[in-house]
């Protein structure tokens, strides 16, 4: 049980950091679509924070946890499908480069979250907790994919605005 609590405690800290990163950076990007994506991610990370807090309480009170706990969590997995995309071309080249840097950092955060949950799932003997950690990893994988797609689109627009594309 101590191992599970340690994993959840670490996960909680990372999710809080992620939420605060997205909230902060949403105010620093110039593109409306990127801002909305970051705000949506902040809300989802907030949902993850509450979910993990509830899991921790159950584990600490020796209450059985099941995959059903995941299904009861309020997580908007359809957020990325609902978003309508517009051209990610706005602002000066410097502003666009700033937006790209923020998207890249966000992608790396989600990649770290996904790896952490997958690696933690491998180290846990409890089959239900293993399933829950893998579900958390899949949530983060969805975030990562959406960020990568947005990053790649924004990168193309950045280069197009300059009139060329890099050779790599």
PDB file of C-alpha atoms in Angstrom:
ATOM      1  CA  UNK A   1       0.000   0.000   0.000  1.00  0.00           C
ATOM      2  CA  UNK A   2       2.847   2.380   0.795  1.00  0.00           C
ATOM      3  CA  UNK A   3       4.179   2.023  -2.752  1.00  0.00           C
ATOM      4  CA  UNK A   4       0.759   2.879  -4.207  1.00  0.00           C
ATOM      5  CA  UNK A   5       0.402   5.934  -1.961  1.00  0.00           C
ATOM      6  CA  UNK A   6       3.893   7.076  -2.978  1.00  0.00           C
ATOM      7  CA  UNK A   7       3.059   6.743  -6.666  1.00  0.00           C
ATOM      8  CA  UNK A   8      -0.223   8.605  -6.216  1.00  0.00           C
ATOM      9  CA  UNK A   9       1.414  11.343  -4.146  1.00  0.00           C
ATOM     10  CA  UNK A  10       4.033  11.887  -6.859  1.00  0.00           C
ATOM     11  CA  UNK A  11       1.338  11.772  -9.563  1.00  0.00           C
ATOM     12  CA  UNK A  12      -0.710  14.350  -7.661  1.00  0.00           C
ATOM     13  CA  UNK A  13       2.233  16.751  -7.484  1.00  0.00           C
ATOM     14  CA  UNK A  14       2.912  16.340 -11.223  1.00  0.00           C
ATOM     15  CA  UNK A  15      -0.750  16.853 -12.144  1.00  0.00           C
ATOM     16  CA  UNK A  16      -0.901  20.024 -10.041  1.00  0.00           C
ATOM     17  CA  UNK A  17       2.269  21.293 -11.726  1.00  0.00           C
ATOM     18  CA  UNK A  18       0.767  20.492 -15.128  1.00  0.00           C
ATOM     19  CA  UNK A  19      -2.469  22.285 -14.292  1.00  0.00           C
ATOM     20  CA  UNK A  20      -0.606  25.376 -13.135  1.00  0.00           C
ATOM     21  CA  UNK A  21       1.660  25.317 -16.206  1.00  0.00           C
ATOM     22  CA  UNK A  22      -1.350  25.250 -18.547  1.00  0.00           C
ATOM     23  CA  UNK A  23      -3.178  27.963 -16.634  1.00  0.00           C
ATOM     24  CA  UNK A  24      -0.111  30.206 -16.696  1.00  0.00           C
ATOM     25  CA  UNK A  25       0.841  29.591 -20.314  1.00  0.00           C
ATOM     26  CA  UNK A  26      -2.729  30.009 -21.597  1.00  0.00           C
ATOM     27  CA  UNK A  27      -2.328  33.704 -20.809  1.00  0.00           C
ATOM     28  CA  UNK A  28       0.989  33.927 -22.629  1.00  0.00           C
ATOM     29  CA  UNK A  29       0.082  32.555 -26.051  1.00  0.00           C
ATOM     30  CA  UNK A  30      -1.263  34.777 -28.801  1.00  0.00           C
ATOM     31  CA  UNK A  31      -3.233  32.218 -30.788  1.00  0.00           C
ATOM     32  CA  UNK A  32      -6.839  31.744 -29.667  1.00  0.00           C
ATOM     33  CA  UNK A  33      -6.948  28.031 -30.541  1.00  0.00           C
ATOM     34  CA  UNK A  34      -3.758  27.304 -28.628  1.00  0.00           C
ATOM     35  CA  UNK A  35      -5.078  29.296 -25.661  1.00  0.00           C
ATOM     36  CA  UNK A  36      -8.305  27.274 -25.697  1.00  0.00           C
ATOM     37  CA  UNK A  37      -6.332  24.027 -25.927  1.00  0.00           C
ATOM     38  CA  UNK A  38      -4.200  24.995 -22.918  1.00  0.00           C
ATOM     39  CA  UNK A  39      -7.258  26.093 -20.929  1.00  0.00           C
ATOM     40  CA  UNK A  40      -8.944  22.779 -21.738  1.00  0.00           C
ATOM     41  CA  UNK A  41      -5.841  20.893 -20.636  1.00  0.00           C
ATOM     42  CA  UNK A  42      -5.748  22.886 -17.390  1.00  0.00           C
ATOM     43  CA  UNK A  43      -9.328  21.811 -16.714  1.00  0.00           C
ATOM     44  CA  UNK A  44      -8.546  18.186 -17.510  1.00  0.00           C
ATOM     45  CA  UNK A  45      -5.478  18.223 -15.270  1.00  0.00           C
ATOM     46  CA  UNK A  46      -7.691  19.649 -12.545  1.00  0.00           C
ATOM     47  CA  UNK A  47     -10.021  16.679 -13.037  1.00  0.00           C
ATOM     48  CA  UNK A  48      -6.981  14.401 -12.747  1.00  0.00           C
ATOM     49  CA  UNK A  49      -5.975  16.123  -9.494  1.00  0.00           C
ATOM     50  CA  UNK A  50      -9.394  15.452  -7.955  1.00  0.00           C
ATOM     51  CA  UNK A  51      -9.426  11.897  -9.254  1.00  0.00           C
ATOM     52  CA  UNK A  52      -6.003  11.128  -7.762  1.00  0.00           C
ATOM     53  CA  UNK A  53      -6.909  12.808  -4.460  1.00  0.00           C
ATOM     54  CA  UNK A  54      -9.959  10.530  -4.226  1.00  0.00           C
ATOM     55  CA  UNK A  55      -7.866   7.475  -5.067  1.00  0.00           C
ATOM     56  CA  UNK A  56      -5.362   8.407  -2.369  1.00  0.00           C
ATOM     57  CA  UNK A  57      -8.126   8.728   0.224  1.00  0.00           C
ATOM     58  CA  UNK A  58      -9.460   5.302  -0.667  1.00  0.00           C
ATOM     59  CA  UNK A  59      -6.031   3.678  -0.553  1.00  0.00           C
ATOM     60  CA  UNK A  60      -5.142   5.358   2.759  1.00  0.00           C
ATOM     61  CA  UNK A  61      -8.456   4.218   4.264  1.00  0.00           C
ATOM     62  CA  UNK A  62      -8.079   0.672   2.910  1.00  0.00           C
ATOM     63  CA  UNK A  63     -11.127   1.072   0.688  1.00  0.00           C
ATOM     64  CA  UNK A  64     -11.026  -1.194  -2.338  1.00  0.00           C
ATOM     65  CA  UNK A  65     -10.379   0.588  -5.603  1.00  0.00           C
ATOM     66  CA  UNK A  66     -11.526  -0.732  -8.949  1.00  0.00           C
ATOM     67  CA  UNK A  67     -11.449   0.304 -12.575  1.00  0.00           C
ATOM     68  CA  UNK A  68     -15.028   1.460 -12.014  1.00  0.00           C
ATOM     69  CA  UNK A  69     -13.487   4.349 -10.072  1.00  0.00           C
ATOM     70  CA  UNK A  70     -11.997   5.534 -13.355  1.00  0.00           C
ATOM     71  CA  UNK A  71     -15.344   5.386 -15.125  1.00  0.00           C
ATOM     72  CA  UNK A  72     -16.904   7.537 -12.404  1.00  0.00           C
ATOM     73  CA  UNK A  73     -14.209  10.180 -12.815  1.00  0.00           C
ATOM     74  CA  UNK A  74     -15.215  13.366 -14.581  1.00  0.00           C
ATOM     75  CA  UNK A  75     -12.852  13.400 -17.530  1.00  0.00           C
ATOM     76  CA  UNK A  76     -13.685  15.078 -20.802  1.00  0.00           C
ATOM     77  CA  UNK A  77     -12.024  12.709 -23.245  1.00  0.00           C
ATOM     78  CA  UNK A  78     -14.045  14.121 -26.144  1.00  0.00           C
ATOM     79  CA  UNK A  79     -12.595  17.624 -25.718  1.00  0.00           C
ATOM     80  CA  UNK A  80     -10.086  17.238 -28.523  1.00  0.00           C
ATOM     81  CA  UNK A  81     -12.642  15.887 -30.993  1.00  0.00           C
ATOM     82  CA  UNK A  82     -15.034  18.758 -30.282  1.00  0.00           C
ATOM     83  CA  UNK A  83     -12.503  21.472 -31.006  1.00  0.00           C
ATOM     84  CA  UNK A  84     -12.834  23.176 -34.336  1.00  0.00           C
ATOM     85  CA  UNK A  85      -9.493  24.142 -35.699  1.00  0.00           C
ATOM     86  CA  UNK A  86      -8.767  27.360 -37.447  1.00  0.00           C
ATOM     87  CA  UNK A  87      -5.512  28.441 -38.962  1.00  0.00           C
ATOM     88  CA  UNK A  88      -2.816  28.670 -36.338  1.00  0.00           C
ATOM     89  CA  UNK A  89      -1.351  31.754 -37.947  1.00  0.00           C
ATOM     90  CA  UNK A  90      -1.551  34.791 -35.748  1.00  0.00           C
ATOM     91  CA  UNK A  91       0.789  37.358 -34.369  1.00  0.00           C
ATOM     92  CA  UNK A  92       4.341  38.184 -35.238  1.00  0.00           C
ATOM     93  CA  UNK A  93       7.002  35.582 -35.921  1.00  0.00           C
ATOM     94  CA  UNK A  94       8.311  36.078 -32.378  1.00  0.00           C
ATOM     95  CA  UNK A  95       4.839  35.511 -30.922  1.00  0.00           C
ATOM     96  CA  UNK A  96       4.379  32.411 -33.056  1.00  0.00           C
ATOM     97  CA  UNK A  97       7.791  31.113 -31.930  1.00  0.00           C
ATOM     98  CA  UNK A  98       6.748  31.680 -28.304  1.00  0.00           C
ATOM     99  CA  UNK A  99       3.529  29.741 -28.880  1.00  0.00           C
ATOM    100  CA  UNK A 100       5.547  26.910 -30.442  1.00  0.00           C
ATOM    101  CA  UNK A 101       7.890  26.775 -27.453  1.00  0.00           C
ATOM    102  CA  UNK A 102       4.934  26.540 -25.064  1.00  0.00           C
ATOM    103  CA  UNK A 103       3.329  23.775 -27.135  1.00  0.00           C
ATOM    104  CA  UNK A 104       6.611  21.862 -27.135  1.00  0.00           C
ATOM    105  CA  UNK A 105       6.952  22.144 -23.341  1.00  0.00           C
ATOM    106  CA  UNK A 106       3.341  21.032 -22.931  1.00  0.00           C
ATOM    107  CA  UNK A 107       3.980  18.011 -25.147  1.00  0.00           C
ATOM    108  CA  UNK A 108       7.011  17.030 -23.071  1.00  0.00           C
ATOM    109  CA  UNK A 109       4.984  17.341 -19.846  1.00  0.00           C
ATOM    110  CA  UNK A 110       2.341  14.984 -21.212  1.00  0.00           C
ATOM    111  CA  UNK A 111       4.988  12.576 -22.477  1.00  0.00           C
ATOM    112  CA  UNK A 112       6.530  12.494 -18.993  1.00  0.00           C
ATOM    113  CA  UNK A 113       3.108  11.899 -17.402  1.00  0.00           C
ATOM    114  CA  UNK A 114       2.374   9.032 -19.769  1.00  0.00           C
ATOM    115  CA  UNK A 115       5.761   7.373 -19.140  1.00  0.00           C
ATOM    116  CA  UNK A 116       5.396   7.775 -15.385  1.00  0.00           C
ATOM    117  CA  UNK A 117       1.977   6.119 -15.313  1.00  0.00           C
ATOM    118  CA  UNK A 118       3.043   3.264 -17.610  1.00  0.00           C
ATOM    119  CA  UNK A 119       6.242   2.599 -15.651  1.00  0.00           C
ATOM    120  CA  UNK A 120       4.361   2.778 -12.352  1.00  0.00           C
ATOM    121  CA  UNK A 121       1.784   0.298 -13.635  1.00  0.00           C
ATOM    122  CA  UNK A 122       4.593  -2.150 -14.373  1.00  0.00           C
ATOM    123  CA  UNK A 123       5.827  -1.930 -10.771  1.00  0.00           C
ATOM    124  CA  UNK A 124       2.465  -2.473  -9.056  1.00  0.00           C
ATOM    125  CA  UNK A 125       1.237  -5.946  -8.150  1.00  0.00           C
ATOM    126  CA  UNK A 126      -2.415  -4.933  -7.592  1.00  0.00           C
ATOM    127  CA  UNK A 127      -4.219  -5.650 -10.874  1.00  0.00           C
ATOM    128  CA  UNK A 128      -6.923  -2.998 -10.393  1.00  0.00           C
ATOM    129  CA  UNK A 129      -4.391  -0.287  -9.602  1.00  0.00           C
ATOM    130  CA  UNK A 130      -2.344  -1.406 -12.598  1.00  0.00           C
ATOM    131  CA  UNK A 131      -5.424  -0.940 -14.813  1.00  0.00           C
ATOM    132  CA  UNK A 132      -6.127   2.484 -13.318  1.00  0.00           C
ATOM    133  CA  UNK A 133      -2.553   3.644 -13.908  1.00  0.00           C
ATOM    134  CA  UNK A 134      -2.752   2.443 -17.504  1.00  0.00           C
ATOM    135  CA  UNK A 135      -5.999   4.379 -17.973  1.00  0.00           C
ATOM    136  CA  UNK A 136      -4.282   7.484 -16.617  1.00  0.00           C
ATOM    137  CA  UNK A 137      -1.444   6.849 -19.075  1.00  0.00           C
ATOM    138  CA  UNK A 138      -3.924   6.637 -21.934  1.00  0.00           C
ATOM    139  CA  UNK A 139      -5.494   9.954 -20.886  1.00  0.00           C
ATOM    140  CA  UNK A 140      -2.056  11.558 -20.999  1.00  0.00           C
ATOM    141  CA  UNK A 141      -1.336   9.894 -24.334  1.00  0.00           C
ATOM    142  CA  UNK A 142      -4.471  11.557 -25.722  1.00  0.00           C
ATOM    143  CA  UNK A 143      -3.250  14.932 -24.476  1.00  0.00           C
ATOM    144  CA  UNK A 144       0.168  14.282 -25.983  1.00  0.00           C
ATOM    145  CA  UNK A 145      -1.295  13.397 -29.394  1.00  0.00           C
ATOM    146  CA  UNK A 146      -3.464  16.528 -29.472  1.00  0.00           C
ATOM    147  CA  UNK A 147      -0.510  18.705 -28.529  1.00  0.00           C
ATOM    148  CA  UNK A 148       1.759  17.126 -31.134  1.00  0.00           C
ATOM    149  CA  UNK A 149      -0.855  17.606 -33.839  1.00  0.00           C
ATOM    150  CA  UNK A 150      -1.309  21.254 -32.857  1.00  0.00           C
ATOM    151  CA  UNK A 151       2.461  21.772 -32.605  1.00  0.00           C
ATOM    152  CA  UNK A 152       3.078  20.326 -36.073  1.00  0.00           C
ATOM    153  CA  UNK A 153       0.321  22.451 -37.590  1.00  0.00           C
ATOM    154  CA  UNK A 154       1.610  25.591 -35.865  1.00  0.00           C
ATOM    155  CA  UNK A 155       5.177  24.797 -36.984  1.00  0.00           C
ATOM    156  CA  UNK A 156       4.090  24.511 -40.631  1.00  0.00           C
ATOM    157  CA  UNK A 157       2.268  27.821 -40.376  1.00  0.00           C
ATOM    158  CA  UNK A 158       5.322  29.425 -38.757  1.00  0.00           C
ATOM    159  CA  UNK A 159       7.551  28.351 -41.637  1.00  0.00           C
ATOM    160  CA  UNK A 160       4.928  29.241 -44.264  1.00  0.00           C
ATOM    161  CA  UNK A 161       4.636  32.746 -42.844  1.00  0.00           C
ATOM    162  CA  UNK A 162       8.359  33.113 -43.481  1.00  0.00           C
ATOM    163  CA  UNK A 163       7.989  31.844 -47.034  1.00  0.00           C
ATOM    164  CA  UNK A 164       9.992  28.639 -46.716  1.00  0.00           C
ATOM    165  CA  UNK A 165      10.263  25.304 -44.963  1.00  0.00           C
ATOM    166  CA  UNK A 166      13.356  23.895 -43.274  1.00  0.00           C
ATOM    167  CA  UNK A 167      15.236  21.053 -44.935  1.00  0.00           C
ATOM    168  CA  UNK A 168      14.773  18.607 -42.044  1.00  0.00           C
TER     169      UNK A 168
END
